[in-house]
mmCIF file of C-alpha atoms and ligand atoms in Angstrom:
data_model
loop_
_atom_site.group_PDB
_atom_site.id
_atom_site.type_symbol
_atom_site.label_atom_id
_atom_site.label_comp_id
_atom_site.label_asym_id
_atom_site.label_seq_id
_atom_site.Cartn_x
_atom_site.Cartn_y
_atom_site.Cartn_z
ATOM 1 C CA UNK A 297 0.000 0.000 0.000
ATOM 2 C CA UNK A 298 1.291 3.542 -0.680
ATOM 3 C CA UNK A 299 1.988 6.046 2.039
ATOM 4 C CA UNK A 300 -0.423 8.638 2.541
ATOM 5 C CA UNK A 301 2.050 10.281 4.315
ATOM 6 C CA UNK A 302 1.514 13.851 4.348
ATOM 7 C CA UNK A 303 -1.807 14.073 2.950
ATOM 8 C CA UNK A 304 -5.031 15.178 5.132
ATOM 9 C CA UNK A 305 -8.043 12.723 4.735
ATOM 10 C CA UNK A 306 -11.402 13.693 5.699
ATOM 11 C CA UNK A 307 -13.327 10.593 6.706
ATOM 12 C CA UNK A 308 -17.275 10.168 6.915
ATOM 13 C CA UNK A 309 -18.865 7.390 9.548
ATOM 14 C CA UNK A 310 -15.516 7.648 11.075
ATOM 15 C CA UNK A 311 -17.545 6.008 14.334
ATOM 16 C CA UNK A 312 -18.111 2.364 13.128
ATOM 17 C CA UNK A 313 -17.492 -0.765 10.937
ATOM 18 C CA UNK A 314 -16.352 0.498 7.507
ATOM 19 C CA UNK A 315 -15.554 4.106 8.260
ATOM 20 C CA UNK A 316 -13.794 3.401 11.538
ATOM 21 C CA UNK A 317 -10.972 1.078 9.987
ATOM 22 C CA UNK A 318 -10.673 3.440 7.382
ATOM 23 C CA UNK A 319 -9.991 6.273 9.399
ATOM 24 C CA UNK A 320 -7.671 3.464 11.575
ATOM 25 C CA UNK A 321 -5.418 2.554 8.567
ATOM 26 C CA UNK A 322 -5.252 6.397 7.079
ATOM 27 C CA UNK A 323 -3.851 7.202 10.372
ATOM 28 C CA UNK A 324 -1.104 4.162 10.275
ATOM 29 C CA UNK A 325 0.043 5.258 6.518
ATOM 30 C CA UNK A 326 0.624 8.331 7.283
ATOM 31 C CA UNK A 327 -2.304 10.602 7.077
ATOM 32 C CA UNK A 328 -3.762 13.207 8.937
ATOM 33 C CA UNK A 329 -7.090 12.056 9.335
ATOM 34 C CA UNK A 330 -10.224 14.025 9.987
ATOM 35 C CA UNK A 331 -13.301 11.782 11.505
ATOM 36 C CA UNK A 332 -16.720 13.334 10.920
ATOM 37 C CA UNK A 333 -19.894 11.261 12.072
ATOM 38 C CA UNK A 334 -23.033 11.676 13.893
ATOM 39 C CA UNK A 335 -21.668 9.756 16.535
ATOM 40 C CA UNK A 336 -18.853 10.114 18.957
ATOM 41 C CA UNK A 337 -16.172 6.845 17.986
ATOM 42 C CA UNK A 338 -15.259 4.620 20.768
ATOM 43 C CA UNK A 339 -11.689 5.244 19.584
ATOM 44 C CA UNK A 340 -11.119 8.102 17.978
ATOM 45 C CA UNK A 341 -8.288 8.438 15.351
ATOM 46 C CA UNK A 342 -6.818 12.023 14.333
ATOM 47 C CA UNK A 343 -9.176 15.066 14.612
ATOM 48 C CA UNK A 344 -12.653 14.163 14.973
ATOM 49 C CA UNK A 345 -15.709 16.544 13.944
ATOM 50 C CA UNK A 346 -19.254 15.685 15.066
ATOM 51 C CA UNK A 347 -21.816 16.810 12.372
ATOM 52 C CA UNK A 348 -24.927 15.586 11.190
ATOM 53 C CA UNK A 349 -24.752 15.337 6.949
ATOM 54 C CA UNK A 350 -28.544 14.607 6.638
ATOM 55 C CA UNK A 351 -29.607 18.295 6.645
ATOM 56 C CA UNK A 352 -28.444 21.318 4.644
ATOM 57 C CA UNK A 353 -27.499 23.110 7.263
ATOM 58 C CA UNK A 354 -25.733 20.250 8.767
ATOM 59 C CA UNK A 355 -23.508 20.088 5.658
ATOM 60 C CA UNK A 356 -23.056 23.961 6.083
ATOM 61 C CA UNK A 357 -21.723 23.973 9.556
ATOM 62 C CA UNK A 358 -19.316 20.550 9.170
ATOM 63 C CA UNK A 359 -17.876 22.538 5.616
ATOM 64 C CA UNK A 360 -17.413 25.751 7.335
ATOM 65 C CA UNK A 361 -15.222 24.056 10.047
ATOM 66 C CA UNK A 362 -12.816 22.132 8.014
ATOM 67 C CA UNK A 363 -9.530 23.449 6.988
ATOM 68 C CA UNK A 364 -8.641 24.939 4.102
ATOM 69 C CA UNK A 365 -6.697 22.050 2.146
ATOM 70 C CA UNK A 366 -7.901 18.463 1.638
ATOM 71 C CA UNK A 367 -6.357 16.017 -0.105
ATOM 72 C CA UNK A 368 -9.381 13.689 -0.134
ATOM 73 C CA UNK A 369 -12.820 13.173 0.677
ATOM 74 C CA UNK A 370 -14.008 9.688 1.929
ATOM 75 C CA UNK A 371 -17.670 9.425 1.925
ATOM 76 C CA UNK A 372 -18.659 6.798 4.030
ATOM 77 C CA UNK A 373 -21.438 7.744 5.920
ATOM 78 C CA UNK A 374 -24.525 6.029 5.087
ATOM 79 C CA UNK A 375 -28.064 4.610 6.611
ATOM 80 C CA UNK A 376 -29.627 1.351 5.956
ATOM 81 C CA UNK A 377 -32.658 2.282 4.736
ATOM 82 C CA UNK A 378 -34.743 1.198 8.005
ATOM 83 C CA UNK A 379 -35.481 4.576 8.865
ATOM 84 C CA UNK A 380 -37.479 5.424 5.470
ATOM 85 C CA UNK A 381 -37.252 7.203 2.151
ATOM 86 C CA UNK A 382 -36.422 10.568 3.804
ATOM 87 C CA UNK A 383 -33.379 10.498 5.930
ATOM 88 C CA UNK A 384 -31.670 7.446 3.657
ATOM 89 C CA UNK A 385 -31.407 9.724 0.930
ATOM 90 C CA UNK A 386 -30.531 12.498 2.524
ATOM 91 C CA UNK A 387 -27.835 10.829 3.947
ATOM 92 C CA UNK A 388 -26.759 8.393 1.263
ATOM 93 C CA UNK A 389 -26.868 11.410 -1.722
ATOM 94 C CA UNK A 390 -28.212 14.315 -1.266
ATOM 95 C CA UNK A 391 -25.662 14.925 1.511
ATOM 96 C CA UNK A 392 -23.089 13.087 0.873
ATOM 97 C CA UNK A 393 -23.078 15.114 -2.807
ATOM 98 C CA UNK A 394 -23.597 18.691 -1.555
ATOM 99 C CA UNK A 395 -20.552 17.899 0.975
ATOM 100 C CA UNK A 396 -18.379 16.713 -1.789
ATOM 101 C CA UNK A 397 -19.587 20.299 -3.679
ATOM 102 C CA UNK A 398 -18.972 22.509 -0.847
ATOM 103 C CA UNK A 399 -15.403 21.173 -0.076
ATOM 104 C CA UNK A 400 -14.432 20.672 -3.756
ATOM 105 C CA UNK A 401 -12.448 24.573 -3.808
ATOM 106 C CA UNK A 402 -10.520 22.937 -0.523
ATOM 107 C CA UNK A 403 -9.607 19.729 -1.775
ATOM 108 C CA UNK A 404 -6.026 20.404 -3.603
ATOM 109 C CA UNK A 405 -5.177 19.452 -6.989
ATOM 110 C CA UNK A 406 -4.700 16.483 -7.792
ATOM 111 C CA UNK A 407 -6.746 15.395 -4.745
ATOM 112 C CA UNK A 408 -9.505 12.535 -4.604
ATOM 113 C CA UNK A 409 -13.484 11.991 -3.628
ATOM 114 C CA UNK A 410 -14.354 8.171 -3.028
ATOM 115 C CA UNK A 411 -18.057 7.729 -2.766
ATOM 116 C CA UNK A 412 -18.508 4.330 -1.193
ATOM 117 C CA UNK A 413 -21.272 2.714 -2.702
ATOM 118 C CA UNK A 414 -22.857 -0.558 -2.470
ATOM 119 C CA UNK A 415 -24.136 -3.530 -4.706
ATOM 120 C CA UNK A 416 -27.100 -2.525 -3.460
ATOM 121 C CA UNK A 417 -26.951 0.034 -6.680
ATOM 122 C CA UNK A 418 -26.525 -2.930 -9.018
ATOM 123 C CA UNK A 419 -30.010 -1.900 -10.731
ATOM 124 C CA UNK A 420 -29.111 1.850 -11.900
ATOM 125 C CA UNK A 421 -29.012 1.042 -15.688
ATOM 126 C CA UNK A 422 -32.213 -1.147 -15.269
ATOM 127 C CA UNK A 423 -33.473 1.925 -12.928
ATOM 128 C CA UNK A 424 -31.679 4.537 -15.352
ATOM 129 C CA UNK A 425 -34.559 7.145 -16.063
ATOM 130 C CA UNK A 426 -35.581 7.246 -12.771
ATOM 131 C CA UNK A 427 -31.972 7.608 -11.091
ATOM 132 C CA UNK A 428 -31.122 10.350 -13.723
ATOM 133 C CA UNK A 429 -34.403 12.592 -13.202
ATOM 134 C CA UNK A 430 -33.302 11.969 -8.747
ATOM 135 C CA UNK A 431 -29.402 13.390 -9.764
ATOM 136 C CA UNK A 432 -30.296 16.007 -11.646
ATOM 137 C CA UNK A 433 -32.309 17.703 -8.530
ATOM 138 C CA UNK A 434 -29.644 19.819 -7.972
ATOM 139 C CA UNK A 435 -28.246 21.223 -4.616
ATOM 140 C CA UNK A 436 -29.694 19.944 -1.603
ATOM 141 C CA UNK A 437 -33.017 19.882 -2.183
ATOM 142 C CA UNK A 438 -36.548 18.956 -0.371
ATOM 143 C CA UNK A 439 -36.063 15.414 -0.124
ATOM 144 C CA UNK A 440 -39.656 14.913 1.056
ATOM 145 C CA UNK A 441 -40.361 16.319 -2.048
ATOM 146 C CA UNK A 442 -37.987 14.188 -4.178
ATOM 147 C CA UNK A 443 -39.272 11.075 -2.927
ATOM 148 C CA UNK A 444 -43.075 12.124 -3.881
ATOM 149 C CA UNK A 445 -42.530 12.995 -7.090
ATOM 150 C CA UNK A 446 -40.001 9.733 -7.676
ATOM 151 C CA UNK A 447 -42.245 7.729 -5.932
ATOM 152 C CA UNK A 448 -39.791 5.986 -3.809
ATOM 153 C CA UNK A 449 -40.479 3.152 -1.390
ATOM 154 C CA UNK A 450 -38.711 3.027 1.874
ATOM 155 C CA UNK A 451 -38.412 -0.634 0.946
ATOM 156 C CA UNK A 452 -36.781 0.280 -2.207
ATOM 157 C CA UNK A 453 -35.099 3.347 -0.950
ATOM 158 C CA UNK A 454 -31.723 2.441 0.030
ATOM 159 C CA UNK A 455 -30.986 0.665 -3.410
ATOM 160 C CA UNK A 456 -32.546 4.059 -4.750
ATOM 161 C CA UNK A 457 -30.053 6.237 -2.724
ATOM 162 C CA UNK A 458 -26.408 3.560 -4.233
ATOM 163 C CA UNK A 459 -27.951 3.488 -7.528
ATOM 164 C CA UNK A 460 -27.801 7.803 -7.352
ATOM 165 C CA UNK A 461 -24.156 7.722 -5.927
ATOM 166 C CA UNK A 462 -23.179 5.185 -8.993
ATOM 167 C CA UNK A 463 -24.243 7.090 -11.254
ATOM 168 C CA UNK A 464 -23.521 11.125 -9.856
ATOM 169 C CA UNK A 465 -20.116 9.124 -8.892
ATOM 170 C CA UNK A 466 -19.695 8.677 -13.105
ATOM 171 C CA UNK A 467 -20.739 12.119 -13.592
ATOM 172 C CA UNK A 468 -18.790 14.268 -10.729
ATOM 173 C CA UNK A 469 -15.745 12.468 -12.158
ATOM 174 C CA UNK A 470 -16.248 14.988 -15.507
ATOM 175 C CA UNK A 471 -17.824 17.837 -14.116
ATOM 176 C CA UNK A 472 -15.660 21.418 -14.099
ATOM 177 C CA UNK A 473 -16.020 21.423 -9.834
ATOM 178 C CA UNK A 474 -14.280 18.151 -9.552
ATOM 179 C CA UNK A 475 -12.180 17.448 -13.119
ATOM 180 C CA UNK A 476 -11.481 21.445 -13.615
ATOM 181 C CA UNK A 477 -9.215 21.105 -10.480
ATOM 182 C CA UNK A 478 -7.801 17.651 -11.276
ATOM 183 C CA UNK A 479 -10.032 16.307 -8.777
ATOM 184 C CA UNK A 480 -10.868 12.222 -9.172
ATOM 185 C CA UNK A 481 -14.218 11.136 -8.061
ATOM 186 C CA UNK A 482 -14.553 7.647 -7.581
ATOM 187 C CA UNK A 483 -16.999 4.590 -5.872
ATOM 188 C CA UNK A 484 -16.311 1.439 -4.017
ATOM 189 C CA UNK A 485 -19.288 -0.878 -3.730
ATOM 190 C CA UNK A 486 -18.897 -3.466 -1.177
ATOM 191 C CA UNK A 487 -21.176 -6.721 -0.726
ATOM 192 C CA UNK A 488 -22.286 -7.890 3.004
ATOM 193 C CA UNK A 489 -19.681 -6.313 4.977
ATOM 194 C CA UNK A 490 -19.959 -7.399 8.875
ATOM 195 C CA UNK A 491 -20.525 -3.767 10.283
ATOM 196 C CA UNK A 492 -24.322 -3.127 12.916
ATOM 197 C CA UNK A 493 -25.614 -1.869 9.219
ATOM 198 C CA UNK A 494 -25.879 -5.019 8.319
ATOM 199 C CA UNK A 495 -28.021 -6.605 10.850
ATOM 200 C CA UNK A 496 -30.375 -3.902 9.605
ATOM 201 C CA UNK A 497 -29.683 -4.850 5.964
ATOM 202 C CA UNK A 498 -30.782 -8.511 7.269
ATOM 203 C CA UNK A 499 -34.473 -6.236 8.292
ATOM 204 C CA UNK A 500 -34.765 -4.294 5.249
ATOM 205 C CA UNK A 501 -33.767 -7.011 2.691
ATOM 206 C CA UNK A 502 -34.585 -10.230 4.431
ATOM 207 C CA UNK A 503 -32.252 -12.873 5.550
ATOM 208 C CA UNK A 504 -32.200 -14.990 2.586
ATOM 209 C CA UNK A 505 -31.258 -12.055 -0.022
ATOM 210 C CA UNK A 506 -28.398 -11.082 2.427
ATOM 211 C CA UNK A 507 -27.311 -15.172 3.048
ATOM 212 C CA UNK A 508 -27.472 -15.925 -0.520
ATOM 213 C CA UNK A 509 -25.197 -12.669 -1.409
ATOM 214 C CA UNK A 510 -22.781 -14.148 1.248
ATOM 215 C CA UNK A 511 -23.236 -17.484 0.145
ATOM 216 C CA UNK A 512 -22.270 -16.401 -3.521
ATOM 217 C CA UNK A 513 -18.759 -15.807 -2.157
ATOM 218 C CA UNK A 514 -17.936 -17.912 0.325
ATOM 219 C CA UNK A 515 -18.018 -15.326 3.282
ATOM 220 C CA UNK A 516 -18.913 -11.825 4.030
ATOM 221 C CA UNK A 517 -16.477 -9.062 4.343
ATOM 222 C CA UNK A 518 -14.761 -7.281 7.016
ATOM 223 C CA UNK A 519 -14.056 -3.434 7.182
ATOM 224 C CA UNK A 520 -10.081 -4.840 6.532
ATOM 225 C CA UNK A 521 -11.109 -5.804 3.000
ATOM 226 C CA UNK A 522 -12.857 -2.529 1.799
ATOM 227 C CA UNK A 523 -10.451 0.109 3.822
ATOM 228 C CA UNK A 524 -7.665 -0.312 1.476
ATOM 229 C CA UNK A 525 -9.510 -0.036 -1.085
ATOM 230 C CA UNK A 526 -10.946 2.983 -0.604
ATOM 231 C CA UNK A 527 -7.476 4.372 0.706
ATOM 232 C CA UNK A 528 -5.989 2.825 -2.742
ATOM 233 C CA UNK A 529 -8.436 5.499 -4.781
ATOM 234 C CA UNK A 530 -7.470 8.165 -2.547
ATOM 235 C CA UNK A 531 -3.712 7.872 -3.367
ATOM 236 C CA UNK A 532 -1.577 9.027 -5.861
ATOM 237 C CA UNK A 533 -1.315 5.208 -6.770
ATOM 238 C CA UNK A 534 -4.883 5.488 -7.745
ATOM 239 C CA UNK A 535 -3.835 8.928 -10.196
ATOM 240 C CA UNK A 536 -4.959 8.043 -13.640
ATOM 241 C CA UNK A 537 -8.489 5.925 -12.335
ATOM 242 C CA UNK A 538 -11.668 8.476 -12.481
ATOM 243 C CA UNK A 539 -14.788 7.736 -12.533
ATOM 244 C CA UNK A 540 -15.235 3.791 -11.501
ATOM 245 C CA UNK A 541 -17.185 2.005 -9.453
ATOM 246 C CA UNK A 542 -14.706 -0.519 -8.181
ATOM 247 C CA UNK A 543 -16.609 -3.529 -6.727
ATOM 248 C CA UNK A 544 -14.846 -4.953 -3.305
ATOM 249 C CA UNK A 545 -17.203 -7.724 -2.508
ATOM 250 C CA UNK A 546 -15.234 -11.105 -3.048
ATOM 251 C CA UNK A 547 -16.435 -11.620 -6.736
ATOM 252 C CA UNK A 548 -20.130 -10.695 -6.317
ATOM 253 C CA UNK A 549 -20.922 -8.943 -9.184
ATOM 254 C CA UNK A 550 -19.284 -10.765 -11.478
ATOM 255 C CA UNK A 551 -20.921 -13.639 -10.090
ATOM 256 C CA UNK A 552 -24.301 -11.762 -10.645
ATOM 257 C CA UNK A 553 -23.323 -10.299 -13.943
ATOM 258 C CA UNK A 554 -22.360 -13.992 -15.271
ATOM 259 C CA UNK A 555 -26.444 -14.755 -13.896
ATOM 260 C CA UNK A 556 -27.841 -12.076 -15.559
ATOM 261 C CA UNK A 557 -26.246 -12.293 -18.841
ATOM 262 C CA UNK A 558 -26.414 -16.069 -18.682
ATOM 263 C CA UNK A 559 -22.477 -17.247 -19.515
HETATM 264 P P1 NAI B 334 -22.125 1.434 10.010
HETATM 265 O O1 NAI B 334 -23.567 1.531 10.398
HETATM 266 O O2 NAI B 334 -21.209 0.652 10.865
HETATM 267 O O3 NAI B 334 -21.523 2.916 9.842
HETATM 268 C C1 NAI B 334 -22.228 3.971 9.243
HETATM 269 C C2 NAI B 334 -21.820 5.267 9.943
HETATM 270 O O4 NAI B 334 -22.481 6.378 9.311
HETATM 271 C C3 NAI B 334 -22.219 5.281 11.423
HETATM 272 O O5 NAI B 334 -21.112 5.551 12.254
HETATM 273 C C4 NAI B 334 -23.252 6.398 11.488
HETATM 274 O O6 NAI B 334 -23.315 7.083 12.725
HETATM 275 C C5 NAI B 334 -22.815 7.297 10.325
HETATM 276 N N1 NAI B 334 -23.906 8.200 9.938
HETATM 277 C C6 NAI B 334 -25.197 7.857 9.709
HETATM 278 N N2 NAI B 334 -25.945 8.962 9.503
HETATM 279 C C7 NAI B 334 -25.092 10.013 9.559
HETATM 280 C C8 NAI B 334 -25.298 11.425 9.436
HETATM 281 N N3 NAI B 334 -26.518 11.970 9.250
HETATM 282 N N4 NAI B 334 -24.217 12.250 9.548
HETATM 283 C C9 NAI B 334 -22.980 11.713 9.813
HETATM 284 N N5 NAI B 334 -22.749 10.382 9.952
HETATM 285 C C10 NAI B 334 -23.796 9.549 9.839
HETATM 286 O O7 NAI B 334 -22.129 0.848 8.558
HETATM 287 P P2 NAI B 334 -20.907 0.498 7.544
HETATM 288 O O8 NAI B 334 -21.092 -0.867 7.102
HETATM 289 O O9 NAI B 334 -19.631 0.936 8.084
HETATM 290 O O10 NAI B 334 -21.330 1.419 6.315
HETATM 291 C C11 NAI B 334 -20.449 2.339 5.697
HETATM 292 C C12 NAI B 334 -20.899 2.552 4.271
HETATM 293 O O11 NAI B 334 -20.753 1.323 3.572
HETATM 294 C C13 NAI B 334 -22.363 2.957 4.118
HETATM 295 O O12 NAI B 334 -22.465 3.956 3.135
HETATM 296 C C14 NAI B 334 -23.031 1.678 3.645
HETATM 297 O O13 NAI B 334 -24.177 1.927 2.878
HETATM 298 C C15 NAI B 334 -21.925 1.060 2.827
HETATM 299 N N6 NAI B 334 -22.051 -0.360 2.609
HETATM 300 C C16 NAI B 334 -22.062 -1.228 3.679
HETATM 301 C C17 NAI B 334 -22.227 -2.574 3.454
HETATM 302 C C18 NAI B 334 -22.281 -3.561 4.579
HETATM 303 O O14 NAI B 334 -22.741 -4.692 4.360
HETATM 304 N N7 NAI B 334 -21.856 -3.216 5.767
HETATM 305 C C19 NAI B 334 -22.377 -3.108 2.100
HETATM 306 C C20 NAI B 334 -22.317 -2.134 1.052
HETATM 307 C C21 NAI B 334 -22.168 -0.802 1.325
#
């Protein structure tokens, strides 16, 4: 793994499973590492920033704190989807993407947003219109709103909010804010990862979509296997990849590709 030695690292659900190792290994390569969550971690690592990213003015307050250079954005955050339509999209998206807008002028040349998607956001091309219309709601909007006129499900909701990031992640990657400044935007989709979200993945999905997705591969994943990976797309290792959506899930989606288009 390259050193991040040097470089500042803001960090999203720095409190638990995914985010919390991330912000762990950052720290041992060499980063200065900035936590943010809702939550206070058990363990902090580096400087740690409590904020809430599901509101507007949430978003506002956490941007206005942060220093002046970043080197890279790790949006990790996320909800399960238990909670509804509303606050899984505020948090999942619309957040996490007017964050990513209002630090882009800090985040230096050269630097790096990894949007840290999910399988769960398999279906955007099968769910293209839909997804499209949701991403091109611009700025942080009424997500009550959003979710009436899009008809979304809270059943459905937090595939809804990965297919979004997929597909804004694709488009950030060539938009002036982000590509003017050198700036790579980039996803990681895990599969089951053994974090508390996915006990709640286990009530919003069912047992046997979750079992079979872990049965697929042979095990679930640990925060271990997707923290690199994510740290990988933040480096300058990672300097000439913009605008993927890297799958870290054991061979999932290929598995589920080979399904679908029957080879
Ligand atoms: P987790 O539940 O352990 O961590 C999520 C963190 O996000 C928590 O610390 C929580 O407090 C924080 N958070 C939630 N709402 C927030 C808000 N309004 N403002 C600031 N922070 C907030 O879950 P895990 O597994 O670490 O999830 C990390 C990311 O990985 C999520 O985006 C999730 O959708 C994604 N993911 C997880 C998978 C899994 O099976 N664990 C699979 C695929 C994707």
């Amino acid at each position: 793994m390259t050193t991040l030695l040097g470089k500042t690292i803001l960090i999203t659900g720095a409190a638990s499973g995914i985010g919390a190792r991330t912000v762990e290994l950052a720290g041992q390569l060499g980063a200065d590492v900035i936590g943010v969550d809702i939550r206070l971690p058990a363990t902090p690592g580096g400087t740690f920033v409590k904020a809430d990213i599901s509101t507007k003015a949430g978003v506002d307050e956490l941007a206005a704190k942060l220093p002046v250079r970043i080197d890279a954005l790790c949006n990790v955050a996320g909800l399960s989807g238990k909670t509804g339509a509303i606050p899984t999209l505020s948090v999942n998206f619309y957040g996490l993407r007017a964050l990513s807008e209002a630090l882009a002028p800090k985040i230096r040349e050269g630097g790096a947003v990894v949007n840290v998607a999910s399988m769960a956001g398999f279906g955007w091309q099968a769910n293209l219109n839909r997804a499209i219309s949701m991403v091109n709601v611009e700025g942080f909007p009424d997500v009550a709103k959003v979710v009436a006129d899009h008809q979304v499900k809270n059943e459905e909701c937090y595939p809804v909010s990965k297919e979004l990031l997929v597909l804004w992640t694709f488009r950030a990657a060539h938009q002036a804010l982000f590509k003017g400044r050198g700036i790579r935007v980039n996803a990681v989709s895990p599969g089951p990862v053994e974090t508390p979200i996915l006990t709640q993945f286990r009530e919003v999905l069912g047992d046997q979509r979750v079992d079979s997705d872990i049965a697929r591969v042979g095990r679930a994943g640990t925060p271990a296997d997707i923290a690199p990976v994510i740290l990988f797309l933040c480096s300058d290792a990672a300097r000439w990849i913009n605008g993927v959506n890297l799958a870290a899930d054991g061979g999932l989606e290929a598995s589920v590709n080979a399904e679908v288009l029957g080879f």
